[in-house]
Coordinates of C-alpha atoms in Angstrom, one line a residue:
M1 CA -17.7 6.2 25.6
K2 CA -20.7 4.0 24.8
I3 CA -19.9 0.6 23.3
V4 CA -22.4 -2.1 22.3
I5 CA -21.0 -5.6 21.7
A6 CA -23.0 -8.3 20.0
G7 CA -21.7 -11.8 20.8
A8 CA -20.5 -13.2 24.1
G9 CA -17.9 -15.5 22.7
A10 CA -14.2 -15.4 23.3
V11 CA -13.6 -12.0 21.6
G12 CA -16.8 -10.3 23.0
T13 CA -16.2 -11.3 26.6
H14 CA -12.5 -10.5 26.5
L15 CA -13.3 -7.1 25.0
S16 CA -16.0 -6.5 27.6
S17 CA -13.6 -7.2 30.4
L18 CA -11.0 -4.8 29.0
L19 CA -13.6 -2.0 28.6
S20 CA -14.9 -2.5 32.1
T21 CA -11.5 -1.5 33.4
E22 CA -11.5 1.7 31.3
N23 CA -14.8 3.0 32.8
H24 CA -16.6 2.8 29.5
D25 CA -20.4 2.4 29.2
C26 CA -20.5 -1.1 27.8
V27 CA -23.4 -3.3 26.8
L28 CA -23.0 -7.0 25.8
I29 CA -25.8 -8.7 23.8
D30 CA -26.2 -12.4 23.3
D31 CA -29.3 -14.7 22.9
D32 CA -27.6 -17.5 24.7
E33 CA -27.9 -17.0 28.4
E34 CA -25.2 -19.7 29.1
R35 CA -22.6 -17.7 27.1
L36 CA -23.3 -14.6 29.0
G37 CA -22.7 -16.6 32.2
G38 CA -23.3 -13.8 34.7
I39 CA -20.6 -11.7 33.2
D40 CA -22.3 -8.5 34.4
S41 CA -21.7 -9.6 38.0
K42 CA -17.9 -9.9 37.3
Y43 CA -17.5 -6.7 35.3
D44 CA -19.0 -3.3 35.2
I45 CA -21.1 -3.9 32.0
M46 CA -24.7 -4.5 31.2
A47 CA -25.6 -7.9 29.8
V48 CA -28.6 -8.3 27.5
N49 CA -30.0 -11.8 26.8
E50 CA -31.7 -11.1 23.5
S51 CA -31.1 -11.4 19.8
P52 CA -28.4 -8.9 18.5
T53 CA -30.3 -8.6 15.2
S54 CA -33.5 -7.5 16.9
I55 CA -34.3 -3.8 16.2
K56 CA -36.1 -3.5 19.5
T57 CA -33.1 -5.1 21.4
L58 CA -30.7 -2.7 19.7
K59 CA -32.8 0.3 20.5
D60 CA -33.2 -0.8 24.1
A61 CA -29.4 -1.3 24.3
G62 CA -28.9 2.4 23.4
V63 CA -27.3 1.8 20.0
A64 CA -28.6 5.2 18.8
G65 CA -26.1 6.9 21.1
A66 CA -23.3 4.3 20.7
D67 CA -19.8 5.5 19.8
L68 CA -18.9 2.0 18.6
F69 CA -20.9 -1.1 17.8
V70 CA -19.1 -4.4 17.6
G71 CA -20.5 -7.6 15.9
V72 CA -18.5 -10.6 17.1
T73 CA -20.9 -13.5 17.2
R74 CA -19.9 -16.8 15.8
H75 CA -21.9 -16.2 12.7
E76 CA -20.6 -13.8 10.0
S77 CA -24.0 -13.1 8.6
R78 CA -25.4 -12.0 12.0
N79 CA -22.4 -9.7 12.6
I80 CA -22.9 -8.0 9.2
T81 CA -26.7 -7.7 9.7
A82 CA -26.3 -6.4 13.2
C83 CA -23.8 -3.8 12.1
I84 CA -26.0 -2.6 9.3
L85 CA -28.9 -2.2 11.7
A86 CA -26.8 -0.5 14.3
H87 CA -25.5 2.0 11.7
Q88 CA -29.0 2.8 10.6
L89 CA -30.1 3.3 14.2
G90 CA -27.4 5.8 14.8
A91 CA -24.2 4.1 15.9
K92 CA -21.2 6.2 15.0
K93 CA -18.8 3.4 14.1
T94 CA -19.3 -0.3 13.5
V95 CA -17.0 -3.3 13.2
A96 CA -17.9 -6.9 12.1
R97 CA -16.1 -10.1 12.6
I98 CA -16.0 -12.2 9.4
D99 CA -14.6 -15.5 8.1
N100 CA -14.7 -14.8 4.4
Y101 CA -11.3 -13.7 3.1
E102 CA -12.9 -12.2 -0.1
Y103 CA -14.5 -9.4 2.0
L104 CA -11.1 -8.1 3.1
Q105 CA -10.0 -7.4 -0.4
E106 CA -9.3 -3.7 -1.0
Q107 CA -11.9 -3.4 -3.8
N108 CA -14.6 -4.5 -1.4
Q109 CA -13.9 -2.0 1.4
A110 CA -15.9 0.8 -0.1
F111 CA -18.9 -1.5 -0.6
F112 CA -19.0 -2.4 3.1
K113 CA -18.5 1.3 4.1
Q114 CA -21.6 2.1 2.1
L115 CA -23.5 -0.5 4.1
G116 CA -22.4 1.2 7.3
I117 CA -19.6 -1.1 8.3
D118 CA -16.4 0.8 9.1
S119 CA -14.1 -2.1 9.7
L120 CA -13.9 -5.9 9.2
I121 CA -11.8 -8.2 11.3
Y122 CA -10.9 -11.8 10.5
P123 CA -9.0 -12.9 13.7
E124 CA -7.5 -16.0 11.9
V125 CA -5.9 -13.7 9.2
L126 CA -4.5 -11.4 11.9
A127 CA -3.1 -14.4 13.8
A128 CA -1.6 -15.8 10.6
G129 CA 0.2 -12.6 10.0
D130 CA 1.8 -12.7 13.4
I131 CA 2.9 -16.3 12.8
I132 CA 4.5 -15.5 9.5
N133 CA 6.3 -12.4 10.9
G134 CA 7.7 -14.6 13.7
L135 CA 8.9 -17.3 11.4
K136 CA 10.8 -14.9 9.2
L137 CA 13.2 -14.3 12.1
S138 CA 13.8 -17.5 14.0
W139 CA 15.6 -15.8 16.9
V140 CA 12.8 -13.4 17.9
R141 CA 9.7 -14.0 20.0
Q142 CA 7.7 -11.3 18.3
R143 CA 8.1 -9.0 15.4
W144 CA 6.0 -6.0 14.3
D145 CA 6.7 -4.0 11.1
V146 CA 5.6 -0.4 10.7
H147 CA 5.3 1.1 7.2
D148 CA 6.7 -1.9 5.5
G149 CA 9.7 -2.2 7.8
A150 CA 10.6 1.5 8.1
L151 CA 10.5 0.7 11.8
V152 CA 10.6 -2.8 13.4
L153 CA 9.7 -3.8 16.9
L154 CA 11.5 -7.0 18.0
G155 CA 10.7 -9.0 21.1
I156 CA 13.8 -11.0 22.0
K157 CA 14.6 -13.5 24.9
L158 CA 18.1 -12.7 26.1
R159 CA 20.6 -15.5 26.9
E160 CA 24.1 -15.5 28.3
S161 CA 25.5 -14.9 24.8
A162 CA 24.1 -11.4 24.5
E163 CA 26.6 -8.6 24.5
I164 CA 24.2 -6.0 26.0
L165 CA 23.7 -7.5 29.4
N166 CA 24.3 -5.8 32.8
Q167 CA 25.1 -2.3 31.4
P168 CA 23.1 0.9 31.8
L169 CA 20.9 1.5 28.8
K170 CA 22.2 5.1 28.6
D171 CA 25.6 3.5 27.6
L172 CA 24.1 1.1 25.1
C173 CA 21.5 3.0 23.2
G174 CA 22.2 6.7 23.1
P175 CA 21.0 9.2 20.5
E176 CA 23.4 8.0 17.9
D177 CA 22.8 4.3 18.3
P178 CA 20.5 2.4 15.9
Y179 CA 18.1 0.9 18.4
H180 CA 16.1 1.6 21.5
V181 CA 15.0 -0.7 24.3
V182 CA 11.3 0.3 24.9
A183 CA 10.2 -2.4 27.3
I184 CA 11.6 -5.3 29.4
K185 CA 9.7 -8.2 30.9
R186 CA 11.6 -9.6 33.9
G187 CA 9.7 -12.4 35.7
D188 CA 6.3 -11.0 36.4
E189 CA 7.4 -7.4 36.2
T190 CA 7.1 -5.1 33.1
I191 CA 9.6 -2.3 33.0
I192 CA 9.4 0.8 30.7
P193 CA 13.1 1.5 31.1
G194 CA 15.1 4.6 31.8
G195 CA 18.8 5.3 31.1
M196 CA 20.0 3.6 34.3
D197 CA 18.1 0.3 33.8
E198 CA 20.0 -2.8 32.7
L199 CA 19.2 -5.9 30.7
H200 CA 19.6 -9.2 32.4
V201 CA 19.8 -12.9 31.4
L202 CA 16.3 -14.3 30.6
D203 CA 14.8 -10.8 30.2
L204 CA 12.3 -10.5 27.3
A205 CA 13.5 -7.2 25.7
Y206 CA 11.4 -5.2 23.2
I207 CA 13.8 -3.4 20.9
M208 CA 12.8 -0.7 18.3
T209 CA 15.1 -0.4 15.3
T210 CA 15.1 0.1 11.5
A211 CA 15.1 -2.7 9.0
E212 CA 18.7 -2.3 7.9
Y213 CA 20.0 -2.8 11.4
I214 CA 18.3 -6.1 12.1
P215 CA 21.5 -8.1 11.4
Y216 CA 23.3 -5.8 13.9
I217 CA 20.6 -6.4 16.6
R218 CA 21.0 -10.2 15.9
K219 CA 24.7 -9.9 16.7
I220 CA 24.5 -7.9 19.9
V221 CA 21.8 -10.2 21.3
G222 CA 23.9 -13.2 20.6
K223 CA 21.6 -15.0 18.2
E224 CA 23.8 -15.4 15.1
H225 CA 24.0 -19.2 15.7
Y226 CA 20.3 -19.6 15.2
D227 CA 19.5 -21.2 11.8
D228 CA 17.0 -19.3 9.6
V229 CA 13.7 -21.1 9.2
Q230 CA 13.5 -23.2 6.1
N231 CA 11.5 -26.3 7.2
V232 CA 8.2 -25.8 9.2
I233 CA 5.7 -28.2 10.7
F234 CA 2.2 -27.0 11.6
M235 CA 0.2 -29.2 14.0
G236 CA -3.5 -28.6 13.4
G237 CA -5.1 -27.6 10.1
G238 CA -7.8 -25.0 11.1
K239 CA -8.5 -21.6 9.6
T240 CA -5.4 -20.0 11.1
A241 CA -3.1 -22.7 9.7
V242 CA -4.7 -22.3 6.2
R243 CA -4.3 -18.6 6.2
A244 CA -0.6 -18.9 7.3
A245 CA 0.1 -21.6 4.8
L246 CA -1.2 -19.5 1.9
T247 CA 1.1 -16.6 2.9
L248 CA 4.2 -18.6 3.9
P249 CA 7.3 -17.3 2.1
D250 CA 8.3 -19.4 -0.9
Y251 CA 11.6 -20.4 0.6
M252 CA 10.0 -22.2 3.5
N253 CA 8.9 -25.9 3.2
L254 CA 5.7 -26.7 5.1
K255 CA 4.2 -29.9 6.5
I256 CA 0.8 -29.9 8.2
I257 CA -0.1 -32.7 10.6
E258 CA -3.9 -33.0 11.1
S259 CA -5.6 -35.7 13.2
D260 CA -8.9 -35.6 11.3
A261 CA -8.9 -37.5 8.1
D262 CA -11.8 -35.5 6.5
R263 CA -10.1 -32.3 7.4
C264 CA -6.9 -33.6 5.7
E265 CA -8.8 -34.0 2.5
R266 CA -10.2 -30.5 2.7
L267 CA -6.7 -29.1 3.4
N268 CA -5.4 -30.8 0.3
Q269 CA -8.1 -28.9 -1.7
L270 CA -7.6 -25.6 0.0
L271 CA -3.8 -25.7 -0.4
A272 CA -3.7 -27.3 -3.9
D273 CA -1.8 -24.3 -5.3
T274 CA 0.9 -24.5 -2.6
D275 CA 3.7 -27.0 -1.9
A276 CA 2.4 -27.8 1.6
M277 CA 2.4 -31.5 2.5
V278 CA -0.7 -32.6 4.5
I279 CA -0.1 -35.6 6.9
H280 CA -2.8 -37.5 8.8
G281 CA -1.6 -38.1 12.3
D282 CA -1.0 -36.8 15.8
G283 CA 1.6 -34.0 16.1
R284 CA 2.5 -35.2 19.6
D285 CA 3.5 -38.7 18.3
L286 CA 7.3 -38.9 18.7
S287 CA 7.7 -41.6 16.1
L288 CA 5.7 -39.6 13.6
L289 CA 7.7 -36.4 14.3
Q290 CA 11.0 -38.3 13.9
E291 CA 9.7 -40.0 10.7
E292 CA 8.9 -36.5 9.3
N293 CA 12.5 -35.4 10.0
I294 CA 11.8 -33.0 12.8
R295 CA 15.5 -32.9 13.7
H296 CA 16.0 -30.9 10.5
T297 CA 13.0 -28.7 11.1
Q298 CA 13.7 -25.2 12.3
A299 CA 10.1 -24.2 13.4
F300 CA 7.1 -26.1 15.0
V301 CA 3.8 -24.3 15.1
A302 CA 1.0 -25.8 17.2
L303 CA -2.5 -24.5 16.1
T304 CA -5.0 -27.0 17.5
G305 CA -8.0 -25.7 19.5
N306 CA -6.6 -27.0 22.7
A307 CA -4.0 -24.9 24.6
E308 CA -2.7 -27.8 26.7
T309 CA -2.2 -29.9 23.6
N310 CA -0.3 -27.0 21.8
I311 CA 1.9 -26.4 24.8
L312 CA 2.8 -30.1 25.2
A313 CA 3.5 -30.4 21.5
C314 CA 5.8 -27.4 21.6
L315 CA 7.7 -28.8 24.6
T316 CA 8.1 -32.1 22.7
A317 CA 9.4 -30.4 19.6
K318 CA 11.9 -28.4 21.7
K319 CA 13.1 -31.6 23.3
L320 CA 13.7 -33.0 19.8
G321 CA 15.9 -30.0 18.9
V322 CA 13.5 -27.5 17.3
R323 CA 14.6 -23.9 18.3
K324 CA 11.6 -22.0 17.1
T325 CA 8.2 -23.0 18.6
V326 CA 4.8 -21.2 18.3
A327 CA 1.7 -22.1 20.3
M328 CA -1.9 -21.0 19.9
V329 CA -3.0 -20.4 23.4
E330 CA -6.6 -19.2 23.6
N331 CA -7.1 -19.6 27.3
L332 CA -5.4 -16.5 28.8
D333 CA -4.9 -18.4 32.1
Y334 CA -2.3 -20.5 30.3
V335 CA -0.3 -17.7 28.7
S336 CA 2.0 -17.1 31.7
M337 CA 2.5 -20.8 32.1
A338 CA 3.5 -21.1 28.5
E339 CA 6.0 -18.3 28.9
S340 CA 7.4 -19.8 32.1
L341 CA 8.0 -23.1 30.1
D342 CA 9.9 -21.1 27.5
I343 CA 7.5 -22.1 24.7
G344 CA 8.6 -19.2 22.4
T345 CA 6.0 -17.2 20.5
I346 CA 2.4 -17.3 21.9
I347 CA -0.6 -16.5 19.7
N348 CA -3.9 -15.5 21.1
K349 CA -6.6 -14.6 18.5
K350 CA -8.9 -12.7 20.9
T351 CA -6.3 -10.3 22.2
I352 CA -5.2 -9.6 18.6
A353 CA -8.9 -8.9 17.6
A354 CA -9.5 -6.9 20.7
S355 CA -6.5 -4.7 19.9
H356 CA -7.9 -4.0 16.4
I357 CA -11.3 -3.0 17.9
F358 CA -9.8 -1.0 20.7
Q359 CA -7.9 1.2 18.2
M360 CA -11.2 2.3 16.7
M361 CA -12.3 3.8 20.1
L362 CA -9.4 6.3 20.2
K363 CA -10.2 9.8 19.0
A364 CA -6.7 10.5 17.8
D365 CA -5.5 9.2 14.4
V366 CA -4.3 5.7 15.2
R367 CA -3.1 3.7 12.2
N368 CA -2.3 0.5 14.0
M369 CA -2.3 -0.9 17.5
R370 CA -1.2 -4.1 19.2
S371 CA -1.6 -5.5 22.6
L372 CA 1.6 -7.3 23.8
M373 CA 0.4 -10.0 26.2
M374 CA 3.8 -11.0 27.5
V375 CA 4.6 -7.5 28.8
D376 CA 1.0 -6.3 29.7
S377 CA 1.6 -3.4 27.4
D378 CA 0.2 -1.8 24.2
V379 CA 2.1 -0.4 21.2
A380 CA 0.3 2.0 18.9
E381 CA 1.1 4.1 15.8
F382 CA -0.3 7.6 16.4
V383 CA -0.3 10.2 13.6
A384 CA 0.6 13.7 15.0
A385 CA -2.1 16.2 14.0
E386 CA -1.4 19.7 13.0
G387 CA -1.3 21.8 16.1
S388 CA -1.2 18.8 18.5
R389 CA 0.6 19.0 21.8
V390 CA 3.2 16.5 20.7
T391 CA 4.4 18.8 18.0
K392 CA 4.9 21.9 20.3
K393 CA 8.0 20.8 22.3
P394 CA 10.9 18.3 22.1
V395 CA 10.0 14.8 23.4
K396 CA 11.8 15.4 26.8
A397 CA 9.6 18.4 27.5
L398 CA 6.3 16.9 26.7
G399 CA 5.6 15.6 30.2
L400 CA 4.4 12.1 29.0
P401 CA 2.8 9.9 31.6
T402 CA 4.9 7.5 33.6
G403 CA 5.2 4.2 31.9
V404 CA 5.0 5.7 28.4
A405 CA 7.9 5.6 25.8
I406 CA 8.2 6.8 22.3
G407 CA 10.4 4.4 20.4
G408 CA 10.5 5.9 16.9
L409 CA 8.6 7.7 14.1
V410 CA 8.2 7.5 10.4
R411 CA 8.6 10.7 8.5
R412 CA 8.0 10.7 4.7
G413 CA 8.6 7.0 4.6
E414 CA 11.8 7.1 6.6
G415 CA 12.1 5.4 10.0
I416 CA 13.7 7.6 12.7
L417 CA 14.6 6.6 16.2
V418 CA 13.4 9.1 18.8
N419 CA 15.5 10.6 21.7
G420 CA 14.7 13.4 24.2
N421 CA 15.7 16.1 21.8
T422 CA 13.6 14.9 18.9
Q423 CA 11.0 17.4 17.6
I424 CA 7.9 15.6 16.3
E425 CA 6.3 17.2 13.3
P426 CA 2.7 17.2 12.1
G427 CA 2.0 14.1 9.9
D428 CA 4.7 12.0 11.7
S429 CA 3.7 8.4 12.4
V430 CA 4.9 7.9 16.0
M431 CA 5.3 4.6 17.8
V432 CA 4.1 4.8 21.4
F433 CA 4.8 2.0 23.9
C434 CA 3.0 2.0 27.2
H435 CA 1.6 -0.1 30.0
E436 CA -1.9 -1.4 29.4
H437 CA -4.9 0.9 29.7
Q438 CA -2.8 4.1 29.2
L439 CA -3.4 4.8 25.5
G440 CA -6.4 6.9 26.5
K441 CA -4.1 9.2 28.4
V442 CA -1.6 9.4 25.5
E443 CA -4.0 10.1 22.6
K444 CA -4.6 13.7 23.9
Y445 CA -1.1 14.6 22.9
F446 CA -1.7 13.7 19.3
K447 CA -5.1 15.3 18.7
K448 CA -5.4 18.8 17.2
S449 CA -5.4 21.3 20.1
T450 CA -5.8 25.1 20.3
L451 CA -4.7 25.3 23.9
W452 CA -0.9 25.0 23.3

């Protein structure tokens, strides 16, 4: 595929590096030579040091033959302009990064479509959604709901209290059991498990289930003693914190600690219609945390722009007794370190945004996709087309690539766990879990085909 990306910031460079491993024809445009930073010598892409809103530059970059144009500069207006120009010049699909929440409202989608913009992404909103999902279940590292909870994917760190340790998975989650283990992270290794694999202490297990069985999963993983989240402290009052605060469930009480006095005043304005309390101070200050009753706080969320600060603050909160910690870690080099320190939930806006964009590149009908950093894997919601290969045989006879697992499907609004005898039907929304960079191999099973 031909992909043109405008903007060599965090999202643009991360997406470029991913695409270079997929053998796509990728062009990265930015008018700041320093931001490009010789990226074309590190990855198999073409870097163009020009303005992404120049018609000549877009033509020279081959936008007319682009399957996808991505506008992810730091400036919303440039992204929108570049996407409109790219569409007019012949790009098949366009996606723009924005920072105006109004644009995401459903009634505005048709307007942007008419302009030639197929999709809008607001990374802070996507990150806020992940944070809120994680806070709703204090005992999980990651949660992803499909079709309003018809299926639920839970990432859970296993401790000694789990009932499901050291037993073959074929004895734990057979065809009649209400959950499937679809991936395991053990140390630096990611396992897409088979029936003879076992779960061990300190494994990070990804479990697919349905909403009504979440209490049962909580029991078998030994997390019933975890208190539900009622009191939350955010450290850092940036855009992600604001979006999360505005969507926080009513039963949760929120305090935001922000070190900049002017930003505190702005937060009070932005959150005037909420019960959030804004505190001027340093979220790493032990005396301040104790003063704000952190010992009776169930969750601490560190959202400053500095990964080291967020990791340190979460470690401090854990030492003071907080069970649920969430850290924004934008530097991917620190992600594995944060995991090894048992931080808890790790949020990275650029991988979240890149997943959203990557899904637009797939030719099959993909309703949702997520990159799971901790297990170097992707999970995607494919819709089975009429006549597609996946509908021709039971799952066990499909010959899916190694490292691919189907965890469940949604049929007419009902979540169904999948086993080897399951027959997928046209229109089913199917949850596919696989190692990174394999979705391209999987999508052919879900596209309409006349060969089978």
